[in-house]
Tab-separated table of C-alpha atoms in Angstrom:
chain	number	residue	atom	x	y	z
A	133	ASN	CA	-7.302	-18.817	3.803
A	134	ALA	CA	-8.566	-15.622	5.741
A	135	GLY	CA	-5.240	-13.827	4.271
A	136	VAL	CA	-4.915	-10.960	6.334
A	137	THR	CA	-7.236	-9.662	8.951
A	138	GLN	CA	-7.135	-6.776	10.937
A	139	THR	CA	-8.991	-6.141	14.623
A	140	PRO	CA	-11.044	-4.233	15.212
A	141	LYS	CA	-12.376	-2.353	11.803
A	142	PHE	CA	-13.536	1.016	13.524
A	143	ARG	CA	-12.491	2.851	16.478
A	144	VAL	CA	-13.098	6.141	17.975
A	145	LEU	CA	-10.726	7.284	20.874
A	146	LYS	CA	-10.600	10.364	23.222
A	147	THR	CA	-7.155	11.981	23.412
A	148	GLY	CA	-4.742	10.725	25.743
A	149	GLN	CA	-6.428	6.885	25.353
A	150	SER	CA	-4.602	3.831	24.344
A	151	MET	CA	-5.429	0.867	22.399
A	152	THR	CA	-3.932	-2.040	20.120
A	153	LEU	CA	-4.658	-3.135	16.747
A	154	LEU	CA	-4.436	-6.441	15.896
A	155	CYS	CA	-2.825	-7.983	12.454
A	156	ALA	CA	-3.395	-11.396	11.892
A	157	GLN	CA	-2.067	-13.216	8.850
A	158	ASP	CA	-2.661	-17.217	8.230
A	159	MET	CA	-0.510	-17.489	4.874
A	160	ASN	CA	3.208	-17.916	6.861
A	161	HIS	CA	4.818	-15.046	5.835
A	162	GLU	CA	7.885	-13.716	7.065
A	163	TYR	CA	7.353	-10.076	6.716
A	164	MET	CA	4.622	-7.684	8.104
A	165	TYR	CA	4.062	-4.231	7.980
A	166	TRP	CA	1.683	-1.482	9.622
A	167	TYR	CA	0.724	1.729	7.391
A	168	ARG	CA	-1.249	4.594	7.761
A	169	GLN	CA	-3.513	6.354	4.744
A	170	ASP	CA	-4.085	9.586	5.323
A	171	PRO	CA	-6.081	11.952	2.376
A	172	GLY	CA	-3.141	13.442	-0.169
A	173	MET	CA	-0.687	11.349	1.246
A	174	GLY	CA	-0.648	7.811	0.334
A	175	LEU	CA	0.141	4.980	2.345
A	176	ARG	CA	3.341	5.548	4.841
A	177	LEU	CA	4.863	3.007	6.787
A	178	ILE	CA	4.724	2.928	10.341
A	179	HIS	CA	6.644	-0.258	11.626
A	180	TYR	CA	7.624	-3.308	10.034
A	181	SER	CA	8.922	-6.593	11.157
A	182	VAL	CA	11.179	-9.112	9.025
A	183	GLY	CA	10.276	-11.934	11.567
A	184	GLU	CA	9.108	-13.546	15.099
A	185	GLY	CA	10.282	-10.928	17.651
A	186	THR	CA	11.632	-8.188	15.359
A	187	THR	CA	10.749	-4.805	14.431
A	188	ALA	CA	11.857	-1.974	12.942
A	189	LYS	CA	10.616	1.946	12.241
A	190	GLY	CA	9.446	2.811	9.359
A	191	GLU	CA	8.848	6.611	7.726
A	192	VAL	CA	6.442	7.421	10.450
A	193	PRO	CA	6.837	5.900	13.632
A	194	ASP	CA	6.710	8.361	16.627
A	195	GLY	CA	3.829	7.948	18.801
A	196	TYR	CA	3.284	4.109	17.571
A	197	ASN	CA	4.819	1.027	19.353
A	198	VAL	CA	4.742	-2.625	17.605
A	199	SER	CA	5.500	-6.243	18.593
A	200	ARG	CA	5.748	-9.634	16.922
A	201	LEU	CA	5.279	-12.026	19.532
A	202	LYS	CA	3.685	-14.719	17.200
A	203	LYS	CA	4.696	-15.139	13.438
A	204	GLN	CA	1.114	-14.925	12.443
A	205	ASN	CA	0.520	-11.577	14.328
A	206	PHE	CA	1.682	-7.960	14.415
A	207	LEU	CA	0.156	-5.491	16.924
A	208	LEU	CA	0.081	-1.689	16.734
A	209	GLY	CA	-0.088	0.215	19.964
A	210	LEU	CA	-1.223	3.471	20.689
A	211	GLU	CA	-0.237	4.600	24.300
A	212	SER	CA	-1.629	8.045	24.559
A	213	ALA	CA	-3.594	8.963	21.352
A	214	ALA	CA	-3.562	12.280	19.776
A	215	PRO	CA	-5.823	13.845	16.942
A	216	SER	CA	-3.046	13.524	14.254
A	217	GLN	CA	-3.381	9.615	14.449
A	218	THR	CA	-6.920	9.927	13.083
A	219	SER	CA	-6.656	7.761	9.978
A	220	VAL	CA	-7.126	4.516	8.126
A	221	TYR	CA	-4.546	1.829	9.350
A	222	PHE	CA	-3.398	-0.848	6.981
A	223	CYS	CA	-1.762	-4.143	7.993
A	224	ALA	CA	0.493	-6.085	5.180
A	225	SER	CA	2.259	-9.129	4.604
A	226	SER	CA	4.720	-10.394	2.452
A	227	SER	CA	6.862	-13.893	1.862
A	228	LEU	CA	10.773	-14.354	1.122
A	229	THR	CA	9.679	-16.975	-1.334
A	230	SER	CA	10.464	-16.120	-5.025
A	231	GLY	CA	7.338	-16.965	-6.505
A	232	SER	CA	5.418	-14.062	-4.955
A	233	ILE	CA	8.552	-11.593	-4.259
A	234	TYR	CA	7.594	-8.279	-3.148
A	235	GLU	CA	3.956	-8.915	-3.456
A	236	GLN	CA	2.334	-7.198	-0.146
A	237	TYR	CA	-1.046	-8.514	1.148
A	238	PHE	CA	-3.380	-6.155	2.849
A	239	GLY	CA	-5.707	-6.296	5.292
A	240	PRO	CA	-9.362	-4.869	5.019
A	241	GLY	CA	-8.050	-1.890	7.315
A	242	THR	CA	-9.008	-0.420	10.613
A	243	ARG	CA	-10.570	3.558	10.781
A	244	LEU	CA	-9.146	4.998	13.518
A	245	THR	CA	-10.533	8.518	15.127
A	246	VAL	CA	-9.355	10.642	17.737
A	247	THR	CA	-11.047	13.241	19.148
B	144	ALA	CA	15.780	10.120	-0.557
B	145	GLN	CA	13.079	7.618	-2.033
B	146	ARG	CA	10.136	9.470	-3.288
B	147	VAL	CA	6.824	8.505	-5.334
B	148	THR	CA	5.305	11.014	-7.370
B	149	GLN	CA	1.454	10.988	-8.748
B	150	PRO	CA	0.897	14.182	-10.073
B	151	GLU	CA	-2.827	13.609	-11.003
B	152	LYS	CA	-4.982	13.553	-7.538
B	153	LEU	CA	-7.995	12.749	-9.752
B	154	LEU	CA	-8.359	11.571	-13.370
B	155	SER	CA	-11.799	11.664	-15.418
B	156	VAL	CA	-11.955	9.778	-18.642
B	157	PHE	CA	-14.694	8.222	-21.050
B	158	LYS	CA	-15.720	4.803	-21.367
B	159	GLY	CA	-13.509	3.417	-24.237
B	160	ALA	CA	-10.834	6.261	-24.318
B	161	PRO	CA	-7.206	5.483	-23.070
B	162	VAL	CA	-6.117	6.139	-19.793
B	163	GLU	CA	-2.496	7.065	-18.573
B	164	LEU	CA	-1.966	7.412	-14.806
B	165	LYS	CA	1.692	9.213	-14.491
B	166	CYS	CA	3.871	8.257	-11.360
B	167	ASN	CA	7.798	9.474	-11.175
B	168	TYR	CA	9.917	8.385	-9.113
B	169	SER	CA	13.400	9.375	-7.159
B	170	TYR	CA	16.068	6.638	-6.285
B	171	SER	CA	19.689	6.311	-6.427
B	172	GLY	CA	20.095	2.929	-7.814
B	173	SER	CA	17.050	0.355	-9.539
B	174	PRO	CA	14.051	0.179	-7.753
B	175	GLU	CA	11.401	-2.599	-7.726
B	176	LEU	CA	8.361	-0.743	-9.077
B	177	PHE	CA	4.573	-1.271	-8.646
B	178	TRP	CA	0.880	-0.730	-9.477
B	179	TYR	CA	-1.045	-1.171	-6.403
B	180	VAL	CA	-5.301	-0.913	-6.797
B	181	GLN	CA	-8.056	-0.422	-4.359
B	182	TYR	CA	-11.688	-1.026	-5.992
B	183	SER	CA	-14.480	0.945	-3.830
B	184	ARG	CA	-15.295	-1.363	-0.603
B	185	GLN	CA	-12.200	-4.013	-1.547
B	186	ARG	CA	-8.558	-4.207	-0.257
B	187	LEU	CA	-5.611	-2.719	-1.630
B	188	GLN	CA	-4.019	-5.493	-4.530
B	189	LEU	CA	-1.112	-5.865	-6.247
B	190	LEU	CA	-2.227	-4.851	-9.961
B	191	LEU	CA	1.229	-5.173	-11.635
B	192	ARG	CA	5.055	-5.167	-11.194
B	193	HIS	CA	7.389	-3.963	-13.712
B	194	ILE	CA	9.627	-6.935	-13.022
B	195	SER	CA	7.133	-9.110	-14.580
B	196	ARG	CA	6.559	-6.964	-17.883
B	197	GLU	CA	2.664	-8.299	-17.743
B	198	SER	CA	-0.435	-7.013	-18.976
B	199	ILE	CA	-3.038	-7.101	-16.108
B	200	LYS	CA	-6.816	-6.456	-16.998
B	201	GLY	CA	-5.391	-4.584	-20.150
B	202	PHE	CA	-3.053	-2.418	-17.736
B	203	THR	CA	0.766	-2.099	-18.834
B	204	ALA	CA	3.134	-0.248	-17.519
B	205	ASP	CA	6.930	0.638	-18.610
B	206	LEU	CA	9.661	1.570	-16.817
B	207	ASN	CA	11.854	4.487	-17.964
B	208	LYS	CA	14.700	5.091	-16.237
B	209	GLY	CA	16.255	7.909	-18.239
B	210	GLU	CA	12.842	9.931	-17.284
B	211	THR	CA	12.394	7.759	-13.659
B	212	SER	CA	8.726	7.245	-14.513
B	213	PHE	CA	6.698	4.200	-14.167
B	214	HIS	CA	3.293	5.123	-16.109
B	215	LEU	CA	0.286	3.144	-16.046
B	216	LYS	CA	-1.562	2.798	-18.930
B	217	LYS	CA	-4.953	1.320	-20.961
B	218	PRO	CA	-5.849	1.633	-24.671
B	219	PHE	CA	-9.866	1.566	-23.936
B	220	ALA	CA	-10.853	2.506	-20.086
B	221	GLN	CA	-13.765	0.223	-18.863
B	222	GLU	CA	-16.213	1.213	-16.240
B	223	GLU	CA	-15.024	-1.043	-13.815
B	224	ASP	CA	-11.292	0.281	-13.887
B	225	SER	CA	-12.979	3.088	-11.551
B	226	ALA	CA	-10.707	2.576	-8.395
B	227	MET	CA	-7.627	4.599	-6.203
B	228	TYR	CA	-4.510	3.507	-8.042
B	229	TYR	CA	-1.341	3.576	-6.434
B	230	CYS	CA	2.501	3.383	-7.542
B	231	ALA	CA	5.069	2.174	-4.970
B	232	LEU	CA	8.563	1.313	-5.022
B	233	SER	CA	10.901	-1.342	-2.686
B	234	SER	CA	14.585	-1.388	-2.700
B	235	PRO	CA	15.570	-4.765	-4.427
B	236	GLN	CA	17.770	-5.652	-1.256
B	237	GLY	CA	16.027	-5.600	2.475
B	238	ALA	CA	12.478	-6.019	4.117
B	239	GLN	CA	10.482	-4.911	0.763
B	240	LYS	CA	9.236	-2.015	2.225
B	241	LEU	CA	6.975	0.122	0.044
B	242	VAL	CA	6.618	3.875	-0.536
B	243	PHE	CA	3.732	4.857	-1.869
B	244	GLY	CA	2.845	7.606	-4.223
B	245	GLN	CA	0.045	10.176	-2.815
B	246	GLY	CA	-2.456	8.057	-5.274
B	247	THR	CA	-4.707	9.002	-8.054
B	248	ARG	CA	-8.571	8.462	-8.166
B	249	LEU	CA	-9.598	7.250	-11.669
B	250	THR	CA	-12.996	7.599	-12.856
B	251	ILE	CA	-14.519	6.127	-15.583
B	252	ASN	CA	-17.326	7.902	-17.129
B	253	PRO	CA	-20.177	6.253	-19.072
């Protein structure tokens, strides 16, 4: 099992450009999440999904959109990148099953720089 | 509002010394509490959760509801414990969303 994978690993964007970050998991997890990690601020939830076709806003959703068309994939989009979106982005997934309740499995991260 | 506070950004101790990473939380109700760890060049991973009352890699954490704290402790630090540690909480119901603290970078000196 690959677990949670993220594409790409690194990206540099210019202000105003758009891009999509892809997260994939092969654990058949129901829940998926996108976080951003900034120095001194820990991880903050951007958007999350409790199942295929459903998404919801997290703590810092502005400037981002998401889609979950397939259970295994969770896409994070930046329509018009801003320097404030320079960050490391982490995807995570978790399961409803009681044996692993509340444990989130994280991807390796995507380092995004917006100039 | 849900909040997790880790007052120490950096913590440095010598090998063999005791370690305590502090975590305080704000939550109306009874949250689920966790410690996640990120070793160098590795993914963020769950270290332990209060519901399990377990010891992982020699670490323990006790939930103190009166002081709203969930401090992480280890009696004898090892060099491989050097990492970034995050305390996090989640509501017992709903989508298992995590609220993270700011993180503490722990360095174990030889």
